[in-house]
Coordinates of C-alpha atoms in Angstrom, one line a residue:
M13 CA 3.3 43.9 -21.8
S14 CA 1.3 41.6 -20.2
T15 CA 1.5 39.2 -23.3
V16 CA 5.3 39.1 -22.9
I17 CA 5.2 38.7 -18.8
Q18 CA 3.4 35.5 -19.8
Q19 CA 5.6 34.2 -22.6
L20 CA 8.2 34.5 -19.9
T21 CA 6.8 33.1 -16.8
S22 CA 5.2 29.5 -18.9
R23 CA 8.7 29.1 -19.8
A24 CA 10.0 27.0 -17.1
P25 CA 14.0 27.3 -16.4
A26 CA 16.7 24.6 -17.3
T27 CA 18.2 23.5 -14.5
A28 CA 21.8 22.2 -14.9
D29 CA 22.4 18.5 -14.1
R30 CA 26.0 16.7 -12.8
G31 CA 27.8 17.3 -16.1
G32 CA 27.2 20.9 -16.4
G33 CA 24.6 21.0 -18.7
T34 CA 21.2 21.3 -18.6
V35 CA 18.1 19.1 -18.4
P36 CA 15.3 20.6 -20.1
P37 CA 11.9 20.7 -18.3
R38 CA 10.7 18.0 -20.2
D39 CA 13.2 15.5 -19.8
R40 CA 12.7 15.7 -16.0
R41 CA 8.8 15.4 -15.7
T42 CA 9.8 11.8 -18.1
V43 CA 12.7 10.8 -15.4
A44 CA 10.3 11.7 -12.6
A45 CA 7.3 9.9 -14.8
R46 CA 9.8 6.3 -14.8
R47 CA 10.9 6.9 -10.8
E48 CA 7.1 7.0 -10.3
A49 CA 6.4 4.0 -12.5
A50 CA 9.3 1.8 -11.1
A51 CA 8.2 2.4 -7.4
G52 CA 4.3 1.4 -8.8
Y53 CA 6.2 -1.6 -9.9
L54 CA 7.9 -2.4 -6.8
F55 CA 4.9 -2.1 -5.0
I56 CA 2.8 -4.7 -6.6
L57 CA 5.7 -7.0 -7.4
P58 CA 4.8 -9.4 -4.5
L59 CA 1.6 -9.9 -5.5
F60 CA 2.5 -10.6 -9.2
L61 CA 4.7 -13.2 -8.1
G62 CA 2.4 -14.6 -5.5
V63 CA -0.5 -14.5 -7.6
T64 CA 1.3 -15.9 -10.8
A65 CA 2.5 -18.8 -8.1
F66 CA -0.9 -20.1 -6.8
C67 CA -3.0 -19.1 -9.2
F68 CA -1.8 -18.2 -13.1
Y69 CA 0.9 -21.7 -12.8
P70 CA -1.8 -24.1 -11.5
L71 CA -4.1 -23.0 -13.9
V72 CA -1.9 -23.4 -16.6
R73 CA -0.5 -26.6 -15.3
N74 CA -4.4 -28.3 -14.8
L75 CA -4.9 -27.1 -18.4
Y76 CA -1.9 -29.3 -19.4
L77 CA -2.5 -32.3 -17.2
S78 CA -6.2 -31.9 -18.8
T79 CA -4.3 -33.0 -21.9
T80 CA -2.4 -35.8 -20.6
R81 CA -3.1 -39.7 -19.4
T82 CA -1.6 -40.5 -16.0
G83 CA -0.9 -43.4 -14.0
I84 CA 0.1 -44.6 -10.4
F85 CA 3.3 -46.3 -12.1
T86 CA 3.7 -44.3 -15.3
G87 CA 3.8 -41.2 -16.3
Q88 CA 2.5 -38.6 -18.3
T89 CA 1.3 -39.7 -22.4
F90 CA -0.2 -36.6 -23.9
V91 CA -3.6 -37.7 -25.1
G92 CA -5.1 -34.1 -26.9
A93 CA -9.0 -33.7 -26.2
D94 CA -9.3 -37.2 -25.3
Q95 CA -10.1 -36.3 -21.6
Y96 CA -12.9 -33.9 -22.5
Q97 CA -14.9 -36.4 -24.9
R98 CA -14.6 -39.0 -22.0
L99 CA -15.9 -36.4 -19.8
L100 CA -19.0 -35.9 -21.8
G101 CA -19.8 -39.4 -21.9
D102 CA -19.3 -40.2 -18.6
G103 CA -22.9 -40.7 -16.5
E104 CA -21.4 -40.0 -13.2
F105 CA -20.0 -36.7 -14.2
W106 CA -23.2 -35.4 -15.1
R107 CA -25.3 -37.1 -12.3
S108 CA -22.2 -35.2 -9.8
L109 CA -22.8 -31.9 -11.8
I110 CA -27.0 -31.9 -11.4
N111 CA -26.3 -32.7 -7.7
T112 CA -23.6 -29.6 -7.5
F113 CA -26.4 -27.6 -8.9
A114 CA -29.0 -29.0 -6.3
Y115 CA -26.8 -27.7 -3.7
A116 CA -26.4 -24.2 -5.0
G117 CA -30.7 -24.1 -5.8
I118 CA -31.1 -24.7 -1.9
A119 CA -27.9 -22.5 -1.2
L120 CA -29.9 -19.4 -2.5
L121 CA -33.0 -20.5 -0.2
G122 CA -30.7 -19.3 2.4
I123 CA -30.5 -15.6 1.1
P124 CA -34.2 -14.4 1.8
V125 CA -33.8 -16.5 5.5
S126 CA -30.7 -14.0 6.1
L127 CA -32.4 -11.1 4.4
V128 CA -36.0 -11.5 7.4
V129 CA -32.9 -12.1 9.6
A130 CA -30.8 -9.2 9.0
G131 CA -34.6 -7.1 8.9
L132 CA -35.2 -8.2 12.4
L133 CA -31.8 -7.4 13.4
N134 CA -31.5 -4.0 12.4
Q135 CA -34.7 -2.4 14.6
R136 CA -33.5 0.5 16.7
G137 CA -33.0 0.2 19.8
L138 CA -32.5 -3.8 19.9
R139 CA -30.5 -4.8 22.9
F140 CA -27.8 -8.1 22.7
L141 CA -26.9 -6.5 18.9
S142 CA -23.5 -7.7 18.9
A143 CA -24.4 -10.6 20.7
Y144 CA -26.6 -11.8 18.1
R145 CA -24.3 -11.5 15.5
V146 CA -21.8 -13.6 17.1
V147 CA -24.4 -16.6 17.5
Y148 CA -25.0 -16.0 13.9
F149 CA -21.6 -15.6 12.7
L150 CA -20.3 -19.1 15.2
P151 CA -21.1 -21.8 12.3
V152 CA -19.1 -19.6 9.4
V153 CA -15.6 -19.9 11.6
T154 CA -16.3 -23.2 12.8
M155 CA -14.1 -26.2 10.9
P156 CA -16.5 -28.0 8.4
V157 CA -15.4 -31.4 9.8
A158 CA -16.6 -30.1 12.9
V159 CA -19.9 -29.0 11.6
G160 CA -20.4 -32.2 9.4
M161 CA -20.0 -34.4 12.6
I162 CA -22.2 -32.9 14.5
W163 CA -24.6 -33.1 11.9
K164 CA -24.1 -36.2 11.1
L165 CA -25.0 -37.3 14.7
L166 CA -28.2 -35.1 14.8
Y167 CA -28.9 -36.9 11.3
N168 CA -28.6 -40.3 12.5
G169 CA -32.1 -42.4 11.6
D170 CA -31.8 -44.7 14.7
Y171 CA -30.8 -42.2 17.9
G172 CA -30.5 -38.9 16.2
V173 CA -32.1 -35.7 17.8
L174 CA -34.0 -34.8 14.9
N175 CA -35.6 -38.2 14.6
Q176 CA -36.2 -38.1 18.2
L177 CA -38.0 -34.9 17.9
L178 CA -40.4 -36.0 15.1
G179 CA -41.4 -38.9 17.1
T180 CA -42.3 -36.5 19.9
V181 CA -45.2 -34.9 17.4
G182 CA -46.3 -37.9 16.0
L183 CA -43.8 -38.4 12.9
D184 CA -42.5 -40.9 11.8
G185 CA -38.3 -40.1 11.5
A186 CA -36.4 -41.1 8.3
Q187 CA -33.0 -42.4 7.3
W188 CA -31.6 -38.5 5.9
L189 CA -28.2 -39.7 5.3
S190 CA -29.0 -43.2 3.6
G191 CA -32.4 -42.4 1.4
P192 CA -31.1 -41.4 -2.1
H193 CA -33.9 -38.7 -2.0
L194 CA -32.8 -37.0 1.1
V195 CA -29.6 -36.9 1.3
I196 CA -28.7 -33.6 -1.1
V197 CA -31.8 -31.8 0.9
A198 CA -30.2 -32.6 4.3
I199 CA -26.8 -31.9 3.1
G200 CA -27.9 -28.9 1.8
L201 CA -29.7 -27.7 5.0
V202 CA -26.4 -27.7 6.8
G203 CA -24.7 -25.7 3.8
V204 CA -27.7 -23.4 4.5
W205 CA -26.9 -23.2 8.3
S206 CA -23.5 -22.6 8.0
G207 CA -23.6 -19.8 5.7
I208 CA -26.6 -17.4 6.9
G209 CA -24.0 -16.1 9.7
H210 CA -22.1 -14.6 6.6
H211 CA -24.9 -13.4 5.0
V212 CA -26.4 -12.0 7.8
V213 CA -23.6 -9.6 8.5
L214 CA -23.2 -8.6 5.0
I215 CA -26.9 -7.6 5.0
L216 CA -27.4 -6.5 8.4
A217 CA -24.1 -3.8 7.5
A218 CA -26.1 -2.8 4.3
L219 CA -29.2 -2.4 5.8
Q220 CA -27.7 -0.2 8.4
N221 CA -26.6 2.0 5.4
V222 CA -30.0 3.4 4.2
P223 CA -30.5 6.9 4.4
R224 CA -33.0 7.6 7.4
D225 CA -34.9 9.8 5.7
L226 CA -36.0 7.7 2.9
L227 CA -37.3 5.8 5.5
E228 CA -38.8 8.2 7.7
A229 CA -40.4 9.6 3.9
A230 CA -42.3 6.2 3.3
T231 CA -43.6 6.5 7.2
L232 CA -45.4 9.8 6.6
D233 CA -46.9 8.1 3.3
G234 CA -48.3 5.5 5.4
A235 CA -45.9 2.6 4.7
G236 CA -45.5 -0.3 7.8
P237 CA -42.6 -1.6 8.7
V238 CA -43.0 -4.6 6.1
R239 CA -44.0 -2.4 3.3
R240 CA -40.4 0.2 4.1
F241 CA -38.6 -2.8 4.2
R242 CA -39.8 -4.1 1.0
S243 CA -40.3 -1.3 -1.2
V244 CA -37.4 0.7 0.1
S245 CA -34.6 -0.9 2.2
V246 CA -34.5 -4.3 0.0
P247 CA -34.3 -2.3 -3.8
L248 CA -31.3 -0.1 -2.5
I249 CA -29.3 -3.2 -0.8
S250 CA -29.5 -5.0 -3.8
P251 CA -26.0 -4.5 -4.8
T252 CA -25.4 -6.3 -1.2
L253 CA -27.7 -9.2 -2.1
F254 CA -26.4 -9.4 -6.1
L255 CA -22.7 -10.4 -4.4
V256 CA -24.2 -12.6 -1.9
S257 CA -25.4 -14.6 -4.5
V258 CA -22.7 -14.5 -6.5
L259 CA -20.7 -15.7 -3.4
T260 CA -23.3 -18.9 -2.6
V261 CA -23.3 -19.6 -5.8
I262 CA -19.3 -19.7 -6.3
G263 CA -19.0 -21.7 -2.8
A264 CA -21.8 -24.1 -3.0
M265 CA -20.5 -25.5 -6.7
Q266 CA -17.3 -26.3 -4.3
T267 CA -19.1 -28.1 -1.7
F268 CA -16.8 -31.2 -1.1
D269 CA -16.2 -31.3 2.8
L270 CA -19.8 -32.0 4.0
V271 CA -20.1 -34.4 1.7
L272 CA -17.0 -36.4 2.5
I273 CA -17.6 -36.0 6.2
M274 CA -21.2 -36.7 6.5
M275 CA -21.1 -40.0 3.6
G276 CA -18.0 -41.2 4.1
T277 CA -16.6 -43.9 1.4
S278 CA -19.0 -46.8 2.5
N279 CA -22.4 -45.0 2.6
P280 CA -24.6 -46.2 -0.4
A281 CA -26.3 -43.1 -1.1
T282 CA -23.0 -41.5 -1.7
E283 CA -23.4 -41.4 -5.4
S284 CA -26.9 -39.1 -4.9
A285 CA -25.0 -37.3 -3.2
Q286 CA -21.2 -36.3 -4.5
T287 CA -20.4 -33.0 -6.2
I288 CA -18.1 -32.2 -9.2
V289 CA -15.4 -31.8 -6.5
Y290 CA -15.9 -35.0 -4.6
Y291 CA -16.1 -36.7 -7.9
F292 CA -12.4 -34.9 -8.6
F293 CA -11.2 -36.1 -5.0
Q294 CA -11.7 -39.7 -5.9
Q295 CA -10.5 -39.3 -9.8
A296 CA -7.3 -37.9 -8.3
L297 CA -6.6 -39.1 -4.8
I298 CA -8.7 -42.7 -4.9
H299 CA -8.3 -43.7 -8.7
H300 CA -4.7 -41.4 -8.9
D301 CA -6.4 -40.6 -12.5
R302 CA -4.7 -36.9 -12.9
G303 CA -5.4 -36.1 -16.1
Y304 CA -9.1 -36.9 -16.1
A305 CA -9.2 -35.0 -12.5
A306 CA -7.6 -32.1 -14.0
A307 CA -10.5 -32.6 -17.3
I308 CA -13.4 -32.3 -14.2
A309 CA -11.7 -29.3 -12.5
T310 CA -11.5 -28.1 -15.7
A311 CA -14.8 -28.0 -16.3
L312 CA -16.2 -26.7 -13.1
L313 CA -13.9 -23.5 -13.7
V314 CA -16.0 -23.0 -16.9
V315 CA -19.1 -23.8 -15.4
N316 CA -18.2 -21.3 -12.8
M317 CA -17.6 -18.5 -15.5
V318 CA -20.9 -19.4 -17.4
L319 CA -22.7 -19.1 -13.9
T320 CA -20.8 -16.1 -12.7
G321 CA -21.9 -14.3 -15.9
A322 CA -25.3 -15.1 -16.2
Q323 CA -25.7 -13.7 -12.6
F324 CA -23.8 -10.4 -14.0
T325 CA -26.6 -10.7 -16.9
L326 CA -29.4 -10.6 -15.1
Q327 CA -28.4 -8.6 -12.0
R328 CA -29.2 -5.5 -14.7
K329 CA -33.2 -6.4 -14.2
W330 CA -33.0 -6.3 -10.6
V331 CA -30.4 -4.8 -9.0
H332 CA -30.9 -0.9 -8.0
D333 CA -28.0 1.0 -9.4
G334 CA -28.6 4.0 -7.1
E335 CA -29.8 6.3 -10.1

């Protein structure tokens, strides 16, 4: 008897459709699934259109331009891979690439500095924590043009504040933005100063989520504040540190505005400071060689993809997976 009841209840009743017939349960589920899928597609349609218009189309258009030769008064001539062959033999491009790698290396030095600052701000009972956050985050929201102009005055070799401070302790100042060997370090340190606030906010949020019971257990085992921070907190926030490192490298590879504002166009040390994006700017807007500029942009995209892939590969060795 129970078997018969189960068989009867397992059969869903068919419902009548508008034409007087019946709609099987499987068809009703199919119609509901299609309506749900259609609603989902409608929700993602604006995002899809935006990504297509502002990401996919420019990417495809740039790839096409990189296979053409353009001029100020001439049209586009298809040249195939000639622009990329020219790129491989361009010494100025390779010099710009090396400078960009140097900026990225200096920018990565800001991560341990941000880690220390975030650790100091994570102390229990610290007063004015919100004010400290605002102070450290101000350079992030300041316009890069304003940052570049202010630091250009600070670095001035004749009346800059930095050289005056060095003179008070008996040290000779330097031509920070004119020396070919100092300009990369000078601009790179400005980039570090500008990005510390962003890093501190992310790292501090991760530190505040470290379980207190683990820190208390380490304290009972005799670990001091430095040992707890190094052996407990840092491994647990390593995913955040990995995220910060990826964002830092990508941002450093796109350095442009600080170089343009702080170096100008007539500085003799500009070639020692220009980055790939600055070189792209010269070729595209000054020399009007859009085809070659598109090839430079494509090369930058490939370099960013390689560096990001390398970071994701290396993160398996030092990022704590939580297990």
